GROMACS .gro file of C-alpha atoms in nm:
model
  315
    1MET     CA    1  -0.001   0.008  -0.011
    2ARG     CA    2   0.128   0.342  -0.078
    3PHE     CA    3   0.235   0.536   0.215
    4ALA     CA    4   0.000   0.831   0.138
    5ARG     CA    5  -0.292   0.590   0.140
    6LEU     CA    6  -0.161   0.449   0.477
    7SER     CA    7  -0.148   0.810   0.593
    8SER     CA    8  -0.504   0.883   0.476
    9CYS     CA    9  -0.620   0.560   0.641
   10LEU     CA   10  -0.454   0.637   0.981
   11ARG     CA   11  -0.550   1.009   0.969
   12SER     CA   12  -0.916   0.896   0.883
   13ALA     CA   13  -0.902   0.674   1.196
   14LEU     CA   14  -0.737   0.919   1.437
   15THR     CA   15  -0.886   1.271   1.467
   16VAL     CA   16  -0.739   1.389   1.800
   17GLY     CA   17  -0.536   1.649   1.627
   18ALA     CA   18  -0.436   1.849   1.928
   19ALA     CA   19  -0.311   1.551   2.121
   20LEU     CA   20  -0.114   1.429   1.825
   21SER     CA   21   0.037   1.757   1.770
   22ALA     CA   22   0.152   1.779   2.130
   23LEU     CA   23   0.310   1.437   2.102
   24PHE     CA   24   0.467   1.451   1.766
   25VAL     CA   25   0.502   1.802   1.629
   26ALA     CA   26   0.795   2.028   1.730
   27PRO     CA   27   0.695   2.325   1.956
   28SER     CA   28   0.819   2.572   1.684
   29ALA     CA   29   0.570   2.427   1.443
   30LEU     CA   30   0.289   2.451   1.701
   31ALA     CA   31   0.356   2.806   1.765
   32GLN     CA   32   0.320   2.878   1.393
   33ALA     CA   33   0.004   2.696   1.341
   34PRO     CA   34  -0.322   2.875   1.362
   35THR     CA   35  -0.585   2.760   1.600
   36ALA     CA   36  -0.899   2.591   1.459
   37ALA     CA   37  -1.113   2.858   1.597
   38SER     CA   38  -0.921   3.135   1.379
   39ALA     CA   39  -0.845   2.924   1.079
   40ALA     CA   40  -1.025   3.086   0.784
   41VAL     CA   41  -1.200   2.859   0.531
   42VAL     CA   42  -1.144   2.939   0.165
   43ALA     CA   43  -1.457   2.929  -0.038
   44ALA     CA   44  -1.471   2.652  -0.294
   45PRO     CA   45  -1.564   2.763  -0.666
   46ALA     CA   46  -1.929   2.759  -0.747
   47GLY     CA   47  -2.058   2.406  -0.817
   48SER     CA   48  -1.767   2.254  -0.641
   49GLY     CA   49  -1.688   2.168  -0.275
   50PRO     CA   50  -1.691   1.856  -0.059
   51GLY     CA   51  -1.986   1.621  -0.069
   52LEU     CA   52  -2.295   1.667   0.174
   53TRP     CA   53  -2.568   1.420   0.222
   54VAL     CA   54  -2.897   1.441   0.408
   55VAL     CA   55  -3.102   1.169   0.585
   56GLN     CA   56  -3.466   1.268   0.664
   57ASP     CA   57  -3.782   1.130   0.805
   58GLU     CA   58  -4.107   1.309   0.934
   59ASP     CA   59  -3.933   1.470   1.229
   60SER     CA   60  -3.562   1.445   1.174
   61THR     CA   61  -3.286   1.580   0.946
   62LEU     CA   62  -2.947   1.451   0.965
   63TYR     CA   63  -2.651   1.599   0.755
   64LEU     CA   64  -2.350   1.380   0.668
   65PHE     CA   65  -2.035   1.579   0.577
   66GLY     CA   66  -1.698   1.435   0.511
   67THR     CA   67  -1.367   1.599   0.630
   68ILE     CA   68  -1.007   1.572   0.574
   69HIS     CA   69  -0.838   1.590   0.912
   70ALA     CA   70  -0.540   1.799   0.810
   71LEU     CA   71  -0.547   2.075   0.537
   72LYS     CA   72  -0.327   2.344   0.396
   73PRO     CA   73  -0.462   2.689   0.475
   74GLU     CA   74  -0.527   2.759   0.108
   75THR     CA   75  -0.750   2.457   0.050
   76PRO     CA   76  -1.089   2.576  -0.092
   77TRP     CA   77  -1.366   2.382   0.081
   78GLY     CA   78  -1.621   2.626   0.214
   79THR     CA   79  -1.975   2.624   0.059
   80ALA     CA   80  -2.302   2.783   0.112
   81ARG     CA   81  -2.487   2.439   0.139
   82MET     CA   82  -2.258   2.327   0.406
   83ASP     CA   83  -2.284   2.653   0.597
   84GLN     CA   84  -2.668   2.645   0.589
   85ALA     CA   85  -2.686   2.287   0.700
   86PHE     CA   86  -2.437   2.347   0.975
   87ALA     CA   87  -2.632   2.660   1.107
   88SER     CA   88  -2.960   2.471   1.105
   89ALA     CA   89  -2.841   2.191   1.334
   90ASP     CA   90  -2.964   2.146   1.692
   91GLU     CA   91  -2.653   1.930   1.775
   92TYR     CA   92  -2.324   1.836   1.623
   93TRP     CA   93  -2.176   1.485   1.591
   94PHE     CA   94  -1.806   1.402   1.526
   95GLU     CA   95  -1.602   1.098   1.530
   96VAL     CA   96  -1.475   1.215   1.873
   97ALA     CA   97  -1.640   1.473   2.075
   98ASP     CA   98  -1.324   1.567   2.288
   99LEU     CA   99  -1.046   1.636   2.048
  100ASP     CA  100  -0.805   1.724   2.332
  101ASP     CA  101  -0.804   1.393   2.543
  102GLN     CA  102  -0.433   1.408   2.573
  103ALA     CA  103  -0.432   1.231   2.908
  104GLY     CA  104  -0.631   0.936   2.781
  105VAL     CA  105  -0.421   0.909   2.457
  106ILE     CA  106  -0.092   0.928   2.642
  107ALA     CA  107  -0.210   0.658   2.883
  108LEU     CA  108  -0.291   0.430   2.595
  109MET     CA  109   0.033   0.494   2.426
  110GLN     CA  110   0.221   0.391   2.739
  111THR     CA  111   0.037   0.073   2.768
  112LYS     CA  112   0.002  -0.031   2.405
  113GLY     CA  113   0.247   0.190   2.212
  114VAL     CA  114   0.589   0.098   2.372
  115SER     CA  115   0.767  -0.237   2.395
  116PRO     CA  116   1.113  -0.174   2.542
  117ASP     CA  117   1.168  -0.541   2.587
  118ARG     CA  118   1.098  -0.607   2.226
  119PRO     CA  119   1.270  -0.327   2.038
  120LEU     CA  120   1.161  -0.218   1.677
  121SER     CA  121   1.497  -0.284   1.547
  122SER     CA  122   1.469  -0.660   1.636
  123LEU     CA  123   1.164  -0.693   1.412
  124LEU     CA  124   1.331  -0.526   1.115
  125THR     CA  125   1.622  -0.610   0.864
  126ALA     CA  126   1.938  -0.398   0.880
  127GLU     CA  127   1.820  -0.225   0.559
  128GLU     CA  128   1.486  -0.143   0.708
  129VAL     CA  129   1.644  -0.003   1.021
  130ALA     CA  130   1.854   0.224   0.797
  131ASP     CA  131   1.545   0.324   0.607
  132LEU     CA  132   1.367   0.402   0.930
  133ASP     CA  133   1.659   0.609   1.054
  134ALA     CA  134   1.672   0.811   0.739
  135ALA     CA  135   1.286   0.885   0.756
  136ALA     CA  136   1.317   0.959   1.127
  137ARG     CA  137   1.611   1.205   1.089
  138SER     CA  138   1.413   1.388   0.812
  139ILE     CA  139   1.171   1.485   1.095
  140GLY     CA  140   1.411   1.549   1.372
  141ALA     CA  141   1.422   1.206   1.537
  142SER     CA  142   1.621   0.886   1.479
  143ALA     CA  143   1.566   0.516   1.454
  144ALA     CA  144   1.721   0.484   1.813
  145LYS     CA  145   1.447   0.725   1.942
  146LEU     CA  146   1.181   0.511   1.790
  147ASP     CA  147   1.327   0.179   1.892
  148SER     CA  148   1.096   0.129   2.194
  149LEU     CA  149   0.783   0.199   2.002
  150ARG     CA  150   0.546  -0.077   1.867
  151PRO     CA  151   0.520  -0.086   1.494
  152TRP     CA  152   0.173   0.073   1.484
  153LEU     CA  153   0.304   0.380   1.685
  154ALA     CA  154   0.615   0.419   1.471
  155SER     CA  155   0.389   0.396   1.153
  156LEU     CA  156   0.154   0.663   1.289
  157GLN     CA  157   0.432   0.887   1.394
  158LEU     CA  158   0.588   0.876   1.055
  159ALA     CA  159   0.252   0.916   0.886
  160LEU     CA  160   0.162   1.233   1.079
  161ALA     CA  161   0.516   1.370   1.032
  162SER     CA  162   0.489   1.324   0.659
  163ILE     CA  163   0.159   1.514   0.652
  164ASN     CA  164   0.304   1.804   0.855
  165LYS     CA  165   0.615   1.796   0.628
  166ALA     CA  166   0.391   1.835   0.323
  167GLY     CA  167   0.238   2.159   0.469
  168TYR     CA  168  -0.086   2.004   0.608
  169VAL     CA  169  -0.196   2.138   0.939
  170ALA     CA  170  -0.421   1.964   1.182
  171ASN     CA  171  -0.581   2.282   1.311
  172ASN     CA  172  -0.674   2.371   0.944
  173GLY     CA  173  -0.862   2.026   0.907
  174GLY     CA  174  -1.228   2.016   0.867
  175ASP     CA  175  -1.306   1.839   1.192
  176GLN     CA  176  -1.104   2.082   1.387
  177VAL     CA  177  -1.258   2.394   1.227
  178LEU     CA  178  -1.613   2.264   1.242
  179HIS     CA  179  -1.554   2.144   1.599
  180ALA     CA  180  -1.451   2.494   1.696
  181ARG     CA  181  -1.752   2.641   1.519
  182ALA     CA  182  -1.983   2.405   1.684
  183ALA     CA  183  -1.848   2.487   2.030
  184ALA     CA  184  -1.889   2.863   1.960
  185THR     CA  185  -2.268   2.788   1.908
  186GLY     CA  186  -2.306   2.652   2.256
  187LYS     CA  187  -2.506   2.364   2.109
  188PRO     CA  188  -2.446   1.999   2.230
  189ILE     CA  189  -2.150   1.835   2.067
  190LYS     CA  190  -2.146   1.444   2.072
  191GLY     CA  191  -1.899   1.174   1.944
  192PHE     CA  192  -1.950   0.834   1.793
  193GLU     CA  193  -1.639   0.701   1.983
  194THR     CA  194  -1.367   0.816   2.211
  195ALA     CA  195  -0.997   0.901   2.139
  196ILE     CA  196  -0.888   0.581   2.316
  197GLN     CA  197  -1.117   0.364   2.111
  198GLN     CA  198  -0.983   0.521   1.794
  199PHE     CA  199  -0.621   0.443   1.891
  200GLY     CA  200  -0.729   0.103   1.988
  201PHE     CA  201  -0.841   0.005   1.652
  202ILE     CA  202  -0.492   0.048   1.529
  203ALA     CA  203  -0.302  -0.064   1.835
  204ASP     CA  204  -0.487  -0.397   1.858
  205MET     CA  205  -0.413  -0.513   1.504
  206PRO     CA  206  -0.182  -0.809   1.474
  207GLU     CA  207   0.190  -0.724   1.474
  208ASP     CA  208   0.238  -0.862   1.114
  209THR     CA  209  -0.022  -0.611   1.001
  210GLN     CA  210   0.144  -0.332   1.206
  211LEU     CA  211   0.486  -0.425   1.046
  212ALA     CA  212   0.339  -0.438   0.692
  213MET     CA  213   0.209  -0.079   0.748
  214LEU     CA  214   0.551   0.038   0.871
  215ARG     CA  215   0.746  -0.129   0.598
  216SER     CA  216   0.524   0.020   0.322
  217GLY     CA  217   0.570   0.346   0.492
  218LEU     CA  218   0.934   0.344   0.483
  219LYS     CA  219   0.939   0.258   0.109
  220GLU     CA  220   0.738   0.565   0.000
  221PHE     CA  221   0.785   0.814   0.286
  222ASP     CA  222   0.895   1.102   0.059
  223GLN     CA  223   0.616   1.054  -0.196
  224ALA     CA  224   0.327   1.110   0.058
  225ASP     CA  225   0.270   1.474  -0.035
  226VAL     CA  226   0.187   1.375  -0.396
  227MET     CA  227  -0.098   1.142  -0.304
  228LEU     CA  228  -0.205   1.364  -0.014
  229ASN     CA  229  -0.258   1.649  -0.277
  230ARG     CA  230  -0.452   1.418  -0.508
  231MET     CA  231  -0.673   1.305  -0.214
  232VAL     CA  232  -0.746   1.668  -0.108
  233THR     CA  233  -0.823   1.772  -0.458
  234ALA     CA  234  -1.077   1.495  -0.502
  235TRP     CA  235  -1.243   1.573  -0.169
  236SER     CA  236  -1.249   1.942  -0.217
  237THR     CA  237  -1.415   1.911  -0.561
  238GLY     CA  238  -1.673   1.645  -0.447
  239ASP     CA  239  -1.518   1.365  -0.644
  240VAL     CA  240  -1.644   1.085  -0.416
  241ASP     CA  241  -1.545   0.807  -0.673
  242GLY     CA  242  -1.191   0.945  -0.699
  243LEU     CA  243  -1.158   0.973  -0.322
  244ASP     CA  244  -1.255   0.601  -0.293
  245VAL     CA  245  -0.981   0.509  -0.544
  246LEU     CA  246  -0.720   0.702  -0.349
  247ILE     CA  247  -0.823   0.599   0.003
  248GLY     CA  248  -1.030   0.304   0.009
  249GLN     CA  249  -0.973   0.056  -0.287
  250GLU     CA  250  -0.607  -0.018  -0.260
  251ALA     CA  251  -0.616  -0.037   0.118
  252LYS     CA  252  -0.905  -0.288   0.097
  253THR     CA  253  -0.709  -0.503  -0.148
  254GLU     CA  254  -0.356  -0.487   0.009
  255SER     CA  255  -0.445  -0.455   0.374
  256PRO     CA  256  -0.791  -0.595   0.445
  257GLU     CA  257  -0.720  -0.597   0.814
  258LEU     CA  258  -0.643  -0.225   0.827
  259TYR     CA  259  -0.934  -0.131   0.601
  260ASP     CA  260  -1.178  -0.342   0.817
  261ALA     CA  261  -1.059  -0.192   1.131
  262ILE     CA  262  -1.066   0.168   1.021
  263PHE     CA  263  -1.363   0.164   0.781
  264THR     CA  264  -1.597  -0.133   0.762
  265ARG     CA  265  -1.649  -0.204   1.132
  266ARG     CA  266  -1.661   0.165   1.242
  267ASN     CA  267  -1.915   0.248   0.970
  268GLU     CA  268  -2.143  -0.043   1.079
  269THR     CA  269  -2.131   0.094   1.438
  270TRP     CA  270  -2.196   0.443   1.331
  271ALA     CA  271  -2.473   0.335   1.124
  272ASP     CA  272  -2.645   0.180   1.410
  273GLN     CA  273  -2.601   0.496   1.603
  274ILE     CA  274  -2.741   0.715   1.327
  275GLN     CA  275  -3.048   0.472   1.302
  276THR     CA  276  -3.104   0.541   1.670
  277LEU     CA  277  -3.055   0.917   1.627
  278LEU     CA  278  -3.306   0.912   1.339
  279ALA     CA  279  -3.573   0.752   1.574
  280GLY     CA  280  -3.573   1.071   1.773
  281ALA     CA  281  -3.644   1.433   1.648
  282GLY     CA  282  -3.456   1.736   1.546
  283THR     CA  283  -3.163   1.823   1.316
  284ALA     CA  284  -2.808   1.713   1.350
  285PHE     CA  285  -2.490   1.784   1.158
  286ILE     CA  286  -2.258   1.481   1.133
  287SER     CA  287  -1.894   1.530   1.038
  288VAL     CA  288  -1.672   1.227   0.978
  289GLY     CA  289  -1.360   1.145   0.776
  290ALA     CA  290  -1.435   1.173   0.404
  291GLY     CA  291  -1.314   0.825   0.342
  292HIS     CA  292  -1.617   0.690   0.540
  293LEU     CA  293  -1.849   0.840   0.282
  294ALA     CA  294  -1.687   0.687  -0.019
  295GLY     CA  295  -1.683   0.334  -0.162
  296ALA     CA  296  -1.890   0.011  -0.137
  297ASP     CA  297  -1.856   0.001   0.247
  298SER     CA  298  -1.936   0.372   0.309
  299LEU     CA  299  -2.158   0.490   0.581
  300GLN     CA  300  -2.427   0.565   0.321
  301SER     CA  301  -2.404   0.201   0.217
  302LYS     CA  302  -2.451   0.075   0.567
  303LEU     CA  303  -2.736   0.310   0.621
  304ALA     CA  304  -2.906   0.179   0.299
  305GLN     CA  305  -2.857  -0.177   0.442
  306ARG     CA  306  -3.081  -0.063   0.731
  307GLY     CA  307  -3.351   0.086   0.495
  308ILE     CA  308  -3.217   0.442   0.539
  309THR     CA  309  -3.140   0.663   0.227
  310ALA     CA  310  -2.882   0.934   0.223
  311THR     CA  311  -2.941   1.182  -0.053
  312ARG     CA  312  -2.662   1.395  -0.188
  313ILE     CA  313  -2.726   1.764  -0.182
  314THR     CA  314  -2.613   1.976  -0.479
  315ASP     CA  315  -2.628   2.328  -0.557
   0.00000   0.00000   0.00000
């Protein structure tokens, strides 16, 4: 699997941007990054913009909007249809309600992310350790500094570093910006899962799968920006099929365990929660990673299996 696709998958799974930045990004980079509350959203050209869907019954309206969790400041993704839907909501749903649960994330990393008695270097060839060191040094670390990490956490650290290196900022990400907007309204903010659950999806994968993630990442570490740019272009122009090709299809073929953990099982769970939400009344704006709204195993498909139709809104 290409590393950019791995980065996309991991980033789609893990939305706790502030905690990740605090753990993995240099303080100087944090000082230069805008806060989500102050990040301006560039308007998309007329007729363009990310996809937006609606689910309705006689007394409920639920909007589904896909985000990219880290963006360049100049990315055009603002639309009137999204703004109107967002403003009409009585409550807001995100993958995770608390994006700043650093204590919980750090505790999980300490229990499931480190393995000093089984160093990473003992699981890799000498050539792979050299590749790891080269990639790590490009982000101000080294293979030695990563040696106590389990493969999933080393993969995640490199994936996030490649995103930052390419100019993508978590605080500019759609979920961060929309979460800040939601908080400013004073309306309820809810989450489908917790930060600890999100990390657990990756941390609990078999070690062989974790190592495959790391190895594929090392091979194409320097090419991540190319695929990320393509992914963001597809998302910001509403090209759902293109987004599926870039995020989902290859991941499903080459790493079904990763795909199942990040997309299929979570979409099933979220569809159940949305079905329950639909049984109530009111308007909700639901924001999840864009990869969850594309492809055969999308959230819309899981809803359809439950007899619920999600209709795309166009200008």
